[in-house]
Short mmCIF file of C-alpha atoms in Angstrom, two decimals:
data_model
loop_
_atom_site.label_atom_id
_atom_site.label_comp_id
_atom_site.label_asym_id
_atom_site.label_seq_id
_atom_site.Cartn_x
_atom_site.Cartn_y
_atom_site.Cartn_z
CA UNK A 1 47.13 10.47 -107.02
CA UNK A 2 44.73 12.37 -104.81
CA UNK A 3 45.42 16.01 -104.11
CA UNK A 4 46.07 15.34 -100.44
CA UNK A 5 49.09 13.18 -101.21
CA UNK A 6 50.81 15.96 -103.12
CA UNK A 7 52.92 18.28 -100.96
CA UNK A 8 51.31 21.64 -100.34
CA UNK A 9 54.22 23.87 -99.36
CA UNK A 10 53.84 26.95 -97.21
CA UNK A 11 55.87 30.16 -97.20
CA UNK A 12 58.42 28.66 -94.80
CA UNK A 13 58.65 25.20 -96.38
CA UNK A 14 58.84 26.02 -100.09
CA UNK A 15 62.66 26.07 -99.99
CA UNK A 16 62.71 22.37 -99.01
CA UNK A 17 60.76 21.33 -102.09
CA UNK A 18 62.82 23.67 -104.28
CA UNK A 19 65.93 21.97 -102.88
CA UNK A 20 64.64 18.50 -103.67
CA UNK A 21 64.11 19.51 -107.29
CA UNK A 22 67.84 20.38 -107.37
CA UNK A 23 68.56 17.05 -105.64
CA UNK A 24 69.59 18.81 -102.46
CA UNK A 25 68.41 17.82 -98.98
CA UNK A 26 68.09 21.11 -97.12
CA UNK A 27 67.93 21.74 -93.39
CA UNK A 28 67.40 24.89 -91.42
CA UNK A 29 70.23 25.80 -89.06
CA UNK A 30 69.93 28.21 -86.17
CA UNK A 31 72.73 30.80 -86.05
CA UNK A 32 72.10 31.33 -82.33
CA UNK A 33 72.31 27.76 -81.02
CA UNK A 34 73.87 26.03 -84.02
CA UNK A 35 71.30 23.25 -84.26
CA UNK A 36 69.99 21.91 -87.54
CA UNK A 37 66.26 21.19 -87.68
CA UNK A 38 63.60 19.47 -89.76
CA UNK A 39 60.77 19.90 -90.64
CA UNK A 40 61.08 23.61 -91.34
CA UNK A 41 59.56 26.02 -88.84
CA UNK A 42 59.35 29.81 -88.75
CA UNK A 43 61.91 29.84 -85.91
CA UNK A 44 64.28 27.48 -84.12
CA UNK A 45 62.38 24.69 -82.32
CA UNK A 46 65.06 24.52 -79.63
CA UNK A 47 65.76 28.14 -78.71
CA UNK A 48 63.23 30.24 -80.62
CA UNK A 49 65.98 32.01 -82.54
CA UNK A 50 65.05 33.62 -85.84
CA UNK A 51 66.82 34.36 -89.12
CA UNK A 52 67.51 30.67 -89.70
CA UNK A 53 70.16 29.67 -92.21
CA UNK A 54 69.70 26.89 -94.73
CA UNK A 55 72.37 24.24 -95.19
CA UNK A 56 72.71 21.27 -97.50
CA UNK A 57 72.67 17.95 -95.64
CA UNK A 58 75.14 15.22 -96.56
CA UNK A 59 72.19 12.92 -97.20
CA UNK A 60 73.34 10.06 -95.00
CA UNK A 61 71.95 8.71 -91.79
CA UNK A 62 70.59 5.65 -90.05
CA UNK A 63 67.17 4.06 -89.66
CA UNK A 64 65.58 5.13 -86.34
CA UNK A 65 62.27 3.31 -86.79
CA UNK A 66 60.15 1.96 -89.62
CA UNK A 67 56.80 0.54 -90.63
CA UNK A 68 55.83 -1.77 -93.45
CA UNK A 69 52.64 -0.61 -95.15
CA UNK A 70 50.38 -3.49 -96.14
CA UNK A 71 47.19 -1.47 -96.58
CA UNK A 72 46.63 1.34 -99.06
CA UNK A 73 45.19 4.31 -97.19
CA UNK A 74 45.12 6.08 -100.55
CA UNK A 75 44.59 4.52 -103.98
CA UNK A 76 47.79 6.24 -105.09
CA UNK A 77 49.94 3.77 -103.13
CA UNK A 78 47.99 0.58 -103.87
CA UNK A 79 50.46 -0.62 -106.48
CA UNK A 80 53.40 -0.03 -104.13
CA UNK A 81 52.33 -2.49 -101.39
CA UNK A 82 54.08 -3.65 -99.38
CA UNK A 83 56.44 -0.73 -98.90
CA UNK A 84 58.66 0.51 -96.08
CA UNK A 85 58.52 4.01 -94.59
CA UNK A 86 61.41 4.79 -92.27
CA UNK A 87 62.20 7.55 -89.85
CA UNK A 88 65.81 8.35 -90.73
CA UNK A 89 68.20 10.04 -88.32
CA UNK A 90 70.49 12.21 -90.44
CA UNK A 91 74.15 12.67 -89.61
CA UNK A 92 73.38 16.35 -88.91
CA UNK A 93 70.91 15.38 -86.16
CA UNK A 94 67.37 15.92 -87.45
CA UNK A 95 65.09 13.08 -88.42
CA UNK A 96 62.88 12.85 -91.46
CA UNK A 97 60.52 10.35 -93.05
CA UNK A 98 61.24 8.63 -96.32
CA UNK A 99 60.37 5.58 -98.35
CA UNK A 100 63.09 2.94 -97.84
CA UNK A 101 63.97 1.33 -101.16
CA UNK A 102 66.55 -1.22 -102.29
CA UNK A 103 65.90 -3.37 -99.24
CA UNK A 104 63.49 -6.18 -98.44
CA UNK A 105 61.09 -5.31 -95.59
CA UNK A 106 62.47 -8.23 -93.58
CA UNK A 107 66.03 -6.90 -93.81
CA UNK A 108 65.34 -3.49 -92.26
CA UNK A 109 66.81 -2.95 -88.80
CA UNK A 110 67.41 -0.06 -86.43
CA UNK A 111 70.70 1.67 -87.12
CA UNK A 112 70.85 0.52 -90.75
CA UNK A 113 73.05 3.04 -92.60
CA UNK A 114 71.11 4.68 -95.42
CA UNK A 115 71.61 7.37 -98.01
CA UNK A 116 69.15 9.67 -99.73
CA UNK A 117 67.92 8.76 -103.17
CA UNK A 118 66.04 11.53 -104.93
CA UNK A 119 63.00 10.13 -106.65
CA UNK A 120 60.35 11.47 -108.98
CA UNK A 121 56.97 10.34 -107.74
CA UNK A 122 53.76 11.53 -109.40
CA UNK A 123 55.41 14.73 -110.57
CA UNK A 124 57.07 15.61 -107.26
CA UNK A 125 60.69 15.09 -106.28
CA UNK A 126 60.79 13.26 -102.97
CA UNK A 127 63.57 11.97 -100.73
CA UNK A 128 63.68 8.19 -100.56
CA UNK A 129 66.44 6.36 -98.74
CA UNK A 130 68.39 3.21 -99.59
CA UNK A 131 70.87 1.13 -97.58
CA UNK A 132 74.56 1.88 -98.14
CA UNK A 133 76.28 0.48 -99.91
CA UNK A 134 73.36 -0.30 -102.18
CA UNK A 135 74.05 -2.93 -104.80
CA UNK A 136 73.73 -0.35 -107.56
CA UNK A 137 76.37 1.82 -105.90
CA UNK A 138 79.08 -0.85 -106.00
CA UNK A 139 81.39 -0.14 -108.97
CA UNK A 140 81.32 -2.87 -111.58
CA UNK A 141 78.24 -4.53 -110.12
CA UNK A 142 75.36 -4.92 -112.49
CA UNK B 1 36.54 27.35 -53.78
CA UNK B 2 40.21 26.66 -54.54
CA UNK B 3 41.50 24.53 -57.40
CA UNK B 4 39.52 21.75 -59.05
CA UNK B 5 41.17 18.76 -57.38
CA UNK B 6 39.13 17.27 -54.61
CA UNK B 7 36.40 19.89 -55.07
CA UNK B 8 34.83 18.87 -58.38
CA UNK B 9 33.23 15.61 -59.45
CA UNK B 10 31.69 13.65 -62.26
CA UNK B 11 28.03 13.12 -61.38
CA UNK B 12 26.99 10.80 -64.20
CA UNK B 13 27.88 9.30 -67.56
CA UNK B 14 25.95 7.82 -70.46
CA UNK B 15 26.43 6.69 -74.03
CA UNK B 16 24.41 5.77 -77.05
CA UNK B 17 24.91 2.31 -78.47
CA UNK B 18 27.94 2.03 -80.71
CA UNK B 19 27.22 0.92 -84.27
CA UNK B 20 28.69 0.82 -87.74
CA UNK B 21 25.86 2.85 -89.21
CA UNK B 22 23.75 4.90 -86.83
CA UNK B 23 21.44 6.24 -89.54
CA UNK B 24 21.14 9.35 -87.35
CA UNK B 25 22.56 12.84 -87.38
CA UNK B 26 25.54 13.49 -85.10
CA UNK B 27 23.52 16.09 -83.21
CA UNK B 28 20.86 13.51 -82.35
CA UNK B 29 23.55 11.18 -80.99
CA UNK B 30 25.04 14.05 -78.95
CA UNK B 31 21.68 14.96 -77.45
CA UNK B 32 20.86 11.35 -76.57
CA UNK B 33 24.15 10.84 -74.74
CA UNK B 34 24.03 14.20 -72.95
CA UNK B 35 20.42 13.64 -71.95
CA UNK B 36 21.33 10.21 -70.66
CA UNK B 37 24.12 11.63 -68.50
CA UNK B 38 21.75 14.19 -67.01
CA UNK B 39 19.12 11.51 -66.34
CA UNK B 40 21.72 9.30 -64.68
CA UNK B 41 22.75 12.13 -62.38
CA UNK B 42 19.17 13.20 -61.71
CA UNK B 43 19.69 16.63 -63.27
CA UNK B 44 17.45 18.66 -65.58
CA UNK B 45 18.58 20.68 -68.61
CA UNK B 46 17.87 23.82 -66.61
CA UNK B 47 20.61 22.78 -64.16
CA UNK B 48 23.32 22.96 -66.86
CA UNK B 49 25.24 26.18 -67.50
CA UNK B 50 28.25 24.92 -69.44
CA UNK B 51 29.00 22.52 -72.28
CA UNK B 52 32.19 21.20 -73.87
CA UNK B 53 33.03 18.92 -76.77
CA UNK B 54 35.87 18.04 -79.12
CA UNK B 55 36.43 16.91 -82.64
CA UNK B 56 39.03 15.49 -84.96
CA UNK B 57 39.19 17.23 -88.32
CA UNK B 58 35.72 18.81 -88.03
CA UNK B 59 33.88 15.50 -87.60
CA UNK B 60 31.36 16.60 -84.95
CA UNK B 61 28.85 19.31 -84.04
CA UNK B 62 29.46 22.53 -82.09
CA UNK B 63 28.85 22.27 -78.35
CA UNK B 64 26.35 25.13 -78.63
CA UNK B 65 24.33 23.11 -81.14
CA UNK B 66 24.00 20.33 -78.58
CA UNK B 67 23.00 22.96 -76.02
CA UNK B 68 20.23 24.08 -78.36
CA UNK B 69 19.17 20.50 -79.00
CA UNK B 70 18.98 19.82 -75.27
CA UNK B 71 17.08 22.97 -74.48
CA UNK B 72 19.76 24.41 -72.21
CA UNK B 73 19.46 27.97 -70.95
CA UNK B 74 22.12 30.67 -70.78
CA UNK B 75 25.64 29.28 -70.57
CA UNK B 76 28.63 30.68 -68.72
CA UNK B 77 31.12 28.27 -70.24
CA UNK B 78 31.46 26.67 -73.66
CA UNK B 79 34.35 24.83 -75.28
CA UNK B 80 34.93 23.32 -78.71
CA UNK B 81 38.31 21.65 -78.58
CA UNK B 82 40.14 19.75 -81.33
CA UNK B 83 42.81 17.05 -80.85
CA UNK B 84 40.58 13.94 -81.05
CA UNK B 85 41.67 11.33 -78.56
CA UNK B 86 44.03 13.59 -76.61
CA UNK B 87 41.07 15.67 -75.46
CA UNK B 88 38.64 13.81 -73.19
CA UNK B 89 40.53 13.87 -69.87
CA UNK B 90 41.58 17.43 -70.63
CA UNK B 91 37.98 18.53 -71.24
CA UNK B 92 36.83 17.04 -67.93
CA UNK B 93 39.71 18.90 -66.29
CA UNK B 94 38.86 22.06 -68.23
CA UNK B 95 35.22 21.86 -67.12
CA UNK B 96 36.38 21.29 -63.54
CA UNK B 97 38.58 24.40 -63.82
CA UNK B 98 35.64 26.45 -65.08
CA UNK B 99 33.53 25.20 -62.18
CA UNK B 100 36.22 25.89 -59.60
CA UNK B 101 36.68 29.37 -61.09
CA UNK B 102 32.99 30.09 -60.73
CA UNK B 103 32.26 30.38 -64.46
CA UNK B 104 29.76 27.54 -64.37
CA UNK B 105 28.23 25.17 -61.87
CA UNK B 106 27.33 22.14 -64.00
CA UNK B 107 29.01 21.27 -67.32
CA UNK B 108 28.25 18.59 -69.89
CA UNK B 109 31.28 17.09 -71.65
CA UNK B 110 30.56 15.00 -74.73
CA UNK B 111 31.96 13.38 -77.85
CA UNK B 112 29.66 12.58 -80.77
CA UNK B 113 30.44 11.39 -84.26
CA UNK B 114 29.51 9.09 -87.07
CA UNK B 115 33.06 7.81 -87.07
CA UNK B 116 32.25 4.76 -89.16
CA UNK B 117 29.43 5.67 -91.53
CA UNK B 118 30.66 9.26 -91.86
CA UNK B 119 34.20 10.63 -91.78
CA UNK B 120 36.67 7.93 -90.69
CA UNK B 121 39.62 9.54 -88.95
CA UNK B 122 41.88 6.54 -89.55
CA UNK B 123 41.45 6.82 -93.28
CA UNK B 124 41.01 10.52 -93.87
CA UNK B 125 43.83 12.42 -95.54
CA UNK B 126 43.92 15.97 -94.22
CA UNK B 127 46.08 18.52 -96.05
CA UNK B 128 48.11 20.93 -93.95
CA UNK B 129 50.41 20.82 -90.94
CA UNK B 130 53.07 18.15 -91.15
CA UNK B 131 51.30 16.15 -93.83
CA UNK B 132 53.35 17.61 -96.67
CA UNK B 133 56.37 15.76 -95.26
CA UNK B 134 54.53 12.46 -94.71
CA UNK B 135 52.10 11.92 -97.52
CA UNK B 136 54.51 11.96 -100.47
CA UNK B 137 56.26 8.94 -98.89
CA UNK B 138 52.99 7.05 -98.46
CA UNK B 139 53.05 7.70 -94.70
CA UNK B 140 49.38 8.51 -94.52
CA UNK B 141 47.28 7.53 -91.53
CA UNK B 142 47.21 7.07 -87.76
CA UNK B 143 47.75 3.29 -87.77
CA UNK B 144 51.04 3.98 -89.55
CA UNK B 145 52.00 6.91 -87.34
CA UNK B 146 51.58 5.00 -84.08
CA UNK B 147 53.14 1.89 -85.59
CA UNK B 148 56.29 3.99 -86.07
CA UNK B 149 56.32 4.84 -82.33
CA UNK B 150 55.61 1.23 -81.41
CA UNK B 151 58.46 -0.12 -83.56
CA UNK B 152 60.85 2.18 -81.71
CA UNK B 153 59.47 0.89 -78.42
CA UNK B 154 60.11 -2.67 -79.62
CA UNK B 155 63.66 -1.74 -80.68
CA UNK B 156 64.45 -0.10 -77.34
CA UNK B 157 62.89 -2.74 -75.07
CA UNK B 158 63.09 -5.96 -77.05
CA UNK B 159 59.30 -6.32 -76.91
CA UNK B 160 57.89 -8.75 -79.46
CA UNK B 161 54.79 -9.20 -81.58
CA UNK B 162 53.69 -11.74 -78.95
CA UNK B 163 53.73 -8.88 -76.44
CA UNK B 164 51.42 -6.82 -78.65
CA UNK B 165 49.21 -9.88 -79.03
CA UNK B 166 49.06 -10.32 -75.25
CA UNK B 167 47.51 -6.86 -74.93
CA UNK B 168 44.90 -7.59 -77.59
CA UNK B 169 44.02 -10.95 -76.04
CA UNK B 170 43.73 -9.58 -72.50
CA UNK B 171 41.50 -6.70 -73.53
CA UNK B 172 39.34 -8.94 -75.71
CA UNK B 173 38.82 -11.20 -72.71
CA UNK B 174 37.67 -8.19 -70.67
CA UNK B 175 35.19 -7.28 -73.43
CA UNK B 176 33.52 -10.69 -73.41
CA UNK B 177 30.71 -9.59 -71.08
CA UNK B 178 30.55 -5.95 -72.20
CA UNK B 179 27.38 -5.52 -74.23
CA UNK B 180 28.58 -2.21 -75.70
CA UNK B 181 31.70 -3.82 -77.18
CA UNK B 182 31.74 -4.63 -80.87
CA UNK B 183 34.58 -7.14 -80.60
CA UNK B 184 33.71 -9.71 -77.92
CA UNK B 185 35.06 -12.96 -79.33
CA UNK B 186 38.11 -14.23 -77.46
CA UNK B 187 41.27 -14.29 -79.54
CA UNK B 188 44.12 -16.81 -79.36
CA UNK B 189 47.73 -15.91 -79.95
CA UNK B 190 47.82 -18.12 -83.04
CA UNK B 191 44.77 -16.37 -84.47
CA UNK B 192 46.32 -12.99 -83.71
CA UNK B 193 49.62 -13.90 -85.34
CA UNK B 194 47.86 -15.21 -88.44
CA UNK B 195 46.10 -11.90 -89.09
CA UNK B 196 47.48 -9.87 -91.99
CA UNK B 197 49.40 -6.71 -91.19
CA UNK B 198 47.83 -3.30 -91.69
CA UNK B 199 51.02 -1.41 -90.93
CA UNK B 200 53.66 -3.78 -89.58
CA UNK B 201 54.04 -4.13 -86.58
CA UNK B 202 50.25 -3.59 -86.35
CA UNK B 203 47.75 -6.19 -87.45
CA UNK B 204 44.01 -5.59 -87.67
CA UNK B 205 43.42 -6.40 -84.00
CA UNK B 206 46.12 -3.95 -82.90
CA UNK B 207 43.87 -1.21 -84.28
CA UNK B 208 40.70 0.18 -82.75
CA UNK B 209 37.39 -0.24 -84.51
CA UNK B 210 35.76 2.94 -85.79
CA UNK B 211 32.13 3.40 -84.77
CA UNK B 212 29.17 5.77 -84.77
CA UNK B 213 27.94 6.97 -81.40
CA UNK B 214 28.17 9.45 -78.59
CA UNK B 215 29.24 9.48 -74.97
CA UNK B 216 28.76 12.19 -72.33
CA UNK B 217 29.65 13.05 -68.74
CA UNK B 218 28.32 15.69 -66.40
CA UNK B 219 30.81 17.56 -64.22
CA UNK B 220 29.85 19.69 -61.25
CA UNK B 221 31.10 20.75 -57.84
CA UNK B 222 31.63 17.91 -55.38
CA UNK B 223 29.30 19.71 -53.01
CA UNK B 224 26.48 19.71 -55.55
CA UNK B 225 27.26 16.16 -56.72
CA UNK B 226 26.77 14.87 -53.17
CA UNK B 227 23.08 15.84 -53.42
CA UNK B 228 22.49 14.00 -56.69
CA UNK B 229 21.29 10.54 -57.60
CA UNK B 230 24.59 8.65 -58.02
CA UNK B 231 27.79 8.53 -55.99
CA UNK B 232 30.07 11.44 -57.00
CA UNK B 233 33.34 10.51 -58.67
CA UNK B 234 35.90 12.99 -57.45
CA UNK B 235 38.35 14.68 -59.81
CA UNK B 236 41.36 14.04 -57.59
CA UNK B 237 44.09 15.03 -60.04
CA UNK B 238 44.76 15.70 -63.68
CA UNK B 239 46.94 17.33 -66.28
CA UNK B 240 47.83 17.96 -69.88
CA UNK B 241 51.23 17.82 -71.54
CA UNK B 242 52.46 18.90 -74.97
CA UNK B 243 55.93 17.46 -75.27
CA UNK B 244 58.25 18.32 -78.16
CA UNK B 245 55.35 18.59 -80.55
CA UNK B 246 55.68 19.40 -84.22
CA UNK B 247 53.46 20.67 -86.97
CA UNK B 248 50.47 18.50 -86.10
CA UNK B 249 49.44 15.47 -84.06
CA UNK B 250 51.05 13.04 -86.49
CA UNK B 251 54.42 14.79 -86.55
CA UNK B 252 56.96 12.92 -84.43
CA UNK B 253 60.17 14.34 -85.89
CA UNK B 254 60.90 16.73 -83.01
CA UNK B 255 60.06 14.16 -80.33
CA UNK B 256 63.27 12.58 -79.12
CA UNK B 257 62.26 9.26 -77.58
CA UNK B 258 59.27 7.78 -79.38
CA UNK B 259 59.50 4.62 -77.28
CA UNK B 260 57.91 6.70 -74.50
CA UNK B 261 54.84 8.75 -75.38
CA UNK B 262 53.32 11.77 -73.62
CA UNK B 263 52.24 9.63 -70.65
CA UNK B 264 55.81 9.35 -69.42
CA UNK B 265 56.03 13.15 -69.35
CA UNK B 266 52.58 13.58 -67.82
CA UNK B 267 53.01 10.96 -65.08
CA UNK B 268 54.95 13.02 -62.48
CA UNK B 269 52.52 15.92 -62.48
CA UNK B 270 49.49 13.67 -62.73
CA UNK B 271 50.44 11.65 -59.65
CA UNK B 272 51.61 14.75 -57.76
CA UNK B 273 48.35 16.59 -58.49
CA UNK B 274 46.38 13.74 -56.94
CA UNK B 275 48.74 12.97 -54.07
CA UNK B 276 48.53 9.35 -55.20
CA UNK B 277 50.77 6.96 -57.12
CA UNK B 278 50.66 3.82 -59.27
CA UNK B 279 50.45 1.58 -56.19
CA UNK B 280 47.19 3.25 -55.15
CA UNK B 281 45.31 2.47 -58.36
CA UNK B 282 42.46 -0.06 -58.44
CA UNK B 283 41.60 0.32 -62.12
CA UNK B 284 43.36 1.81 -65.14
CA UNK B 285 41.38 2.99 -68.16
CA UNK B 286 44.05 3.94 -70.68
CA UNK B 287 43.87 5.27 -74.19
CA UNK B 288 44.36 2.45 -76.69
CA UNK B 289 43.60 3.49 -80.23
CA UNK B 290 46.35 0.94 -80.96
CA UNK B 291 48.17 -1.60 -78.81
CA UNK B 292 51.35 0.45 -79.02
CA UNK B 293 49.61 3.48 -77.54
CA UNK B 294 48.25 1.40 -74.66
CA UNK B 295 51.67 -0.03 -73.90
CA UNK B 296 53.39 3.37 -73.88
CA UNK B 297 50.59 4.78 -71.69
CA UNK B 298 50.78 1.84 -69.29
CA UNK B 299 54.54 1.95 -68.89
CA UNK B 300 54.66 5.75 -69.02
CA UNK B 301 52.47 5.98 -65.94
CA UNK B 302 54.77 3.56 -64.14
CA UNK B 303 52.14 0.82 -63.80
CA UNK B 304 54.75 -1.83 -64.66
CA UNK B 305 58.44 -1.95 -65.38
CA UNK B 306 59.80 -0.67 -68.67
CA UNK B 307 59.34 -3.28 -71.38
CA UNK B 308 57.10 -5.34 -69.14
CA UNK B 309 53.62 -4.48 -70.41
CA UNK B 310 53.37 -7.57 -72.61
CA UNK B 311 54.23 -9.98 -69.80
CA UNK B 312 51.96 -8.07 -67.40
CA UNK B 313 49.01 -8.61 -69.72
CA UNK B 314 49.99 -12.21 -70.57
CA UNK B 315 49.99 -13.08 -66.85
CA UNK B 316 46.35 -12.01 -66.58
CA UNK B 317 47.09 -9.14 -64.23
CA UNK B 318 44.97 -6.65 -66.21
CA UNK B 319 41.82 -8.77 -66.25
CA UNK B 320 38.68 -7.89 -64.31
CA UNK B 321 39.86 -10.22 -61.53
CA UNK B 322 43.55 -9.33 -61.91
CA UNK B 323 45.81 -7.28 -59.66
CA UNK B 324 45.39 -4.17 -61.85
CA UNK B 325 42.26 -4.39 -64.01
CA UNK B 326 43.00 -2.35 -67.10
CA UNK B 327 40.58 -1.32 -69.85
CA UNK B 328 37.84 -3.25 -68.15
CA UNK B 329 35.47 -2.60 -71.08
CA UNK B 330 37.94 -4.16 -73.52
CA UNK B 331 39.31 -0.76 -74.41
CA UNK B 332 38.89 1.13 -77.63
CA UNK B 333 40.32 -1.98 -79.29
CA UNK B 334 37.20 -3.97 -78.38
CA UNK B 335 34.42 -1.55 -77.44
CA UNK B 336 34.89 0.91 -80.28
CA UNK B 337 36.52 4.22 -81.05
CA UNK B 338 34.64 6.99 -79.30
CA UNK B 339 38.01 8.76 -79.24
CA UNK B 340 38.52 8.01 -75.56
CA UNK B 341 35.38 9.61 -74.13
CA UNK B 342 34.15 6.05 -73.51
CA UNK B 343 37.44 5.35 -71.72
CA UNK B 344 36.61 8.06 -69.16
CA UNK B 345 32.98 6.92 -68.92
CA UNK B 346 34.09 3.37 -68.13
CA UNK B 347 36.18 4.67 -65.23
CA UNK B 348 33.19 6.58 -63.90
CA UNK B 349 30.87 3.58 -64.15
CA UNK B 350 33.43 1.33 -62.47
CA UNK B 351 33.94 3.72 -59.56
CA UNK B 352 30.17 4.19 -59.23
CA UNK B 353 29.72 0.42 -59.15
CA UNK B 354 27.54 0.54 -62.27
CA UNK B 355 29.60 -1.62 -64.65
CA UNK B 356 27.41 -4.70 -64.26
CA UNK B 357 29.01 -7.91 -65.52
CA UNK B 358 32.42 -6.25 -65.98
CA UNK B 359 32.43 -4.57 -62.56
CA UNK B 360 35.65 -4.69 -60.55
CA UNK B 361 34.48 -5.21 -56.97
CA UNK B 362 35.37 -2.36 -54.64
CA UNK B 363 37.16 -0.15 -57.16
CA UNK B 364 37.89 3.19 -55.48
CA UNK B 365 40.80 4.77 -57.36
CA UNK B 366 41.10 4.98 -61.15
CA UNK B 367 43.62 6.48 -63.53
CA UNK B 368 42.58 7.52 -67.02
CA UNK B 369 44.57 8.79 -69.99
CA UNK B 370 43.75 10.38 -73.32
CA UNK B 371 46.24 10.32 -76.18
CA UNK B 372 48.84 8.14 -77.80
CA UNK B 373 51.51 10.41 -79.25
CA UNK B 374 53.45 13.50 -78.18
CA UNK B 375 50.62 15.18 -76.27
CA UNK B 376 47.64 14.20 -74.20
CA UNK B 377 45.94 14.33 -70.86
CA UNK B 378 45.11 12.29 -67.80
CA UNK B 379 42.90 12.16 -64.74
CA UNK B 380 42.99 10.49 -61.36
CA UNK B 381 39.43 9.77 -60.21
CA UNK B 382 38.31 8.44 -56.85
CA UNK B 383 35.18 7.65 -54.94
CA UNK B 384 34.14 10.28 -52.38
CA UNK B 385 36.08 9.34 -49.25
#
């Protein structure tokens, strides 16, 4: 994988990557206006408030939009084609991007309920998402 | 002099040819285009006292280097902006502001790059900004970013892949007689639909074609432009908007409604600044790095009803002989990706009556946009009347 594809955290985003390694999806929350936000910023995007708290997201949300990648813009993803990247709207409000797994590209739709699936990819822990209930999550199903 | 609207003008425009491999340094391309714009206007290098340019990820040369290459004298205004395709209308506006403020009298605005044989913005991975939250998921490049906006537009409006195809087909038809355009072969819907996806919903023809080249305009006071060689094209209105931006241009996570891009936020102030509206427009030259960007620009400005851009194009209304000729040069999709500087130049040539085989007869009012995501700029240009 090329260096550019690896996350390069900054002083205000390192906590997010640390959280992923603990299998926690972390959001900033503004004590002044109460809103959760992602991606991390030095202050609240909505009201400019500082001293942001960090909360653990439930990890569930719905698909807001998606693309199906059919071209490898980096050699690192060539073996993954085709793959789906979704913008997921979390229950807490913020959106984030994630690979959508456990779902054929043709079955993706807006509003599809999904849940985070922490994934090791090239040495980094990343947040993928899968439809709920995913087949593997159904007790007794093999 | 008061503000820039109605008191400043574009006096001339020129470009190099657009190629896949110029074999020339970016500075040479810049100087050729700038020199061409001055020649068109009937100006000498000694008449210029300001210069402005823009880049995307450090892919061009400093404006002052072009000034040196052109043999310009002392400058009262210089600008090196970033932002790629969001910049061109804004830089014309910025030059007009400098002129109306008395900082400069005559300003060159250019874009120059070896965008095909050198650094290709559509395929370049740039560390920093919001990329750390995109790249690890394989969400890597502009075709994918704007495809994500376009999918949301399709979800919200019910627009189909046939609607995207209608835009491609209409613009390709406009490009047929444009000698600068690199894609001039008419496309059928079947041929469009049989193309492989790059980033679904975008196929190859939904994406612009990266090129080498340069394009330049010269901006001056309307008073001075009236004494020059070509009809002045009046900067009647303009504006910039940054709406709910994030960590970089590709970051859409803070932008609430990605089915409507910056143009929908810019439109009220753009039309108000000009004292004109969508019904007054003779030609529209709108930023179209991808079909989805064109559609959100078109509808954002109120040029058709929400969700109606596909049908509008399918009905032939955007053709040279249509009711609202749009991207008369075939757009960035057909002519090539000069990051929207060529979009502004086409508006100037149309309003000056210099577009040759693709000329819209009697075009007097044009609207131009720059940008496809959460921020961008626009201009309303008119003949001198």
